[in-house]
PDB file of C-alpha atoms in Angstrom:
ATOM      1  CA  GLU A   1      55.496  85.196  85.186  1.00  0.00           C
ATOM      2  CA  ALA A   2      52.720  86.842  84.357  1.00  0.00           C
ATOM      3  CA  ASP A   3      52.376  89.023  81.728  1.00  0.00           C
ATOM      4  CA  LEU A   4      50.128  92.083  82.501  1.00  0.00           C
ATOM      5  CA  ILE A   5      50.157  93.322  85.707  1.00  0.00           C
ATOM      6  CA  THR A   6      47.176  95.790  87.106  1.00  0.00           C
ATOM      7  CA  VAL A   7      47.236  97.858  90.367  1.00  0.00           C
ATOM      8  CA  GLU A   8      43.569  99.323  90.890  1.00  0.00           C
ATOM      9  CA  VAL A   9      44.283 102.078  93.206  1.00  0.00           C
ATOM     10  CA  ILE A  10      41.379 103.952  95.007  1.00  0.00           C
ATOM     11  CA  PRO A  11      42.409 106.730  97.130  1.00  0.00           C
ATOM     12  CA  ASN A  12      38.987 106.790  99.280  1.00  0.00           C
ATOM     13  CA  ASP A  13      40.722 107.457 102.416  1.00  0.00           C
ATOM     14  CA  ILE A  14      42.772 110.957 101.567  1.00  0.00           C
ATOM     15  CA  LYS A  15      43.578 111.715 105.329  1.00  0.00           C
ATOM     16  CA  GLY A  16      47.434 111.288 105.513  1.00  0.00           C
ATOM     17  CA  GLU A  17      49.629 113.284 103.169  1.00  0.00           C
ATOM     18  CA  LEU A  18      49.445 113.539  99.563  1.00  0.00           C
ATOM     19  CA  GLY A  19      53.351 113.722  98.809  1.00  0.00           C
ATOM     20  CA  GLU A  20      54.668 114.507  95.564  1.00  0.00           C
ATOM     21  CA  VAL A  21      54.954 112.965  92.386  1.00  0.00           C
ATOM     22  CA  THR A  22      58.420 111.791  92.357  1.00  0.00           C
ATOM     23  CA  ASP A  23      58.357 111.098  96.468  1.00  0.00           C
ATOM     24  CA  LEU A  24      59.040 107.530  97.647  1.00  0.00           C
ATOM     25  CA  SER A  25      58.217 108.038 101.288  1.00  0.00           C
ATOM     26  CA  ASP A  26      56.756 105.180 103.300  1.00  0.00           C
ATOM     27  CA  ASP A  27      54.646 108.337 104.672  1.00  0.00           C
ATOM     28  CA  THR A  28      52.758 109.671 101.809  1.00  0.00           C
ATOM     29  CA  PHE A  29      49.810 108.471  99.244  1.00  0.00           C
ATOM     30  CA  CYS A  30      52.031 109.138  96.087  1.00  0.00           C
ATOM     31  CA  GLY A  31      55.373 107.689  97.477  1.00  0.00           C
ATOM     32  CA  ASN A  32      53.444 104.223  98.426  1.00  0.00           C
ATOM     33  CA  LEU A  33      51.893 104.195  94.913  1.00  0.00           C
ATOM     34  CA  ASN A  34      55.530 105.152  93.636  1.00  0.00           C
ATOM     35  CA  GLN A  35      57.464 101.916  95.916  1.00  0.00           C
ATOM     36  CA  ILE A  36      54.475  99.573  93.989  1.00  0.00           C
ATOM     37  CA  ILE A  37      55.432 100.922  90.663  1.00  0.00           C
ATOM     38  CA  GLU A  38      59.387 101.272  91.080  1.00  0.00           C
ATOM     39  CA  TYR A  39      59.216  97.604  92.902  1.00  0.00           C
ATOM     40  CA  LEU A  40      57.157  95.655  90.080  1.00  0.00           C
ATOM     41  CA  LEU A  41      58.942  96.927  87.359  1.00  0.00           C
ATOM     42  CA  SER A  42      62.106  96.051  88.781  1.00  0.00           C
ATOM     43  CA  ASN A  43      60.996  92.726  90.027  1.00  0.00           C
ATOM     44  CA  THR A  44      58.990  91.605  86.795  1.00  0.00           C
ATOM     45  CA  ASN A  45      58.911  91.407  83.231  1.00  0.00           C
ATOM     46  CA  ALA A  46      55.139  92.065  82.913  1.00  0.00           C
ATOM     47  CA  THR A  47      53.607  95.039  81.894  1.00  0.00           C
ATOM     48  CA  VAL A  48      52.175  97.095  84.675  1.00  0.00           C
ATOM     49  CA  VAL A  49      48.913  99.250  84.663  1.00  0.00           C
ATOM     50  CA  ILE A  50      47.917 101.260  87.247  1.00  0.00           C
ATOM     51  CA  LEU A  51      44.115 102.124  87.377  1.00  0.00           C
ATOM     52  CA  ILE A  52      42.797 105.389  89.540  1.00  0.00           C
ATOM     53  CA  ALA A  53      39.938 106.264  90.572  1.00  0.00           C
ATOM     54  CA  SER A  54      39.607 109.481  90.923  1.00  0.00           C
ATOM     55  CA  ARG A  55      35.733 110.738  90.674  1.00  0.00           C
ATOM     56  CA  SER A  56      34.634 108.841  93.889  1.00  0.00           C
ATOM     57  CA  ARG A  57      32.748 109.743  97.438  1.00  0.00           C
ATOM     58  CA  TYR A  58      34.384 113.372  97.987  1.00  0.00           C
ATOM     59  CA  ASN A  59      32.317 116.761  98.043  1.00  0.00           C
ATOM     60  CA  TYR A  60      33.759 119.047  95.250  1.00  0.00           C
ATOM     61  CA  ASN A  61      33.877 121.526  97.872  1.00  0.00           C
ATOM     62  CA  ASP A  62      36.090 119.716  99.726  1.00  0.00           C
ATOM     63  CA  VAL A  63      39.682 121.068  99.505  1.00  0.00           C
ATOM     64  CA  LEU A  64      41.255 117.887  98.866  1.00  0.00           C
ATOM     65  CA  TRP A  65      39.153 116.521  96.214  1.00  0.00           C
ATOM     66  CA  ARG A  66      39.346 119.647  94.377  1.00  0.00           C
ATOM     67  CA  PHE A  67      43.218 119.411  94.869  1.00  0.00           C
ATOM     68  CA  ALA A  68      42.915 115.646  93.667  1.00  0.00           C
ATOM     69  CA  VAL A  69      41.046 116.704  90.178  1.00  0.00           C
ATOM     70  CA  ASN A  70      43.517 119.688  89.495  1.00  0.00           C
ATOM     71  CA  LEU A  71      46.509 116.803  90.012  1.00  0.00           C
ATOM     72  CA  GLN A  72      44.613 115.383  86.775  1.00  0.00           C
ATOM     73  CA  GLN A  73      44.514 118.657  84.468  1.00  0.00           C
TER      74      GLN A  73
END
């Protein structure tokens, strides 16, 4: 019966597949996040807020870090 649900996502271990934005797979980061969002929207009447930390301990020269930054632009 919550009015607001916040989900904090801190992708600090991007060793698995990132996946596509529309992915619903159990094997990807995007797929798992999308499943969480779908579940909450389908099973609650609350407003759902997703908080994603995008700047973390990654070295900017790391290929995965540059990919994640490009997704935000």
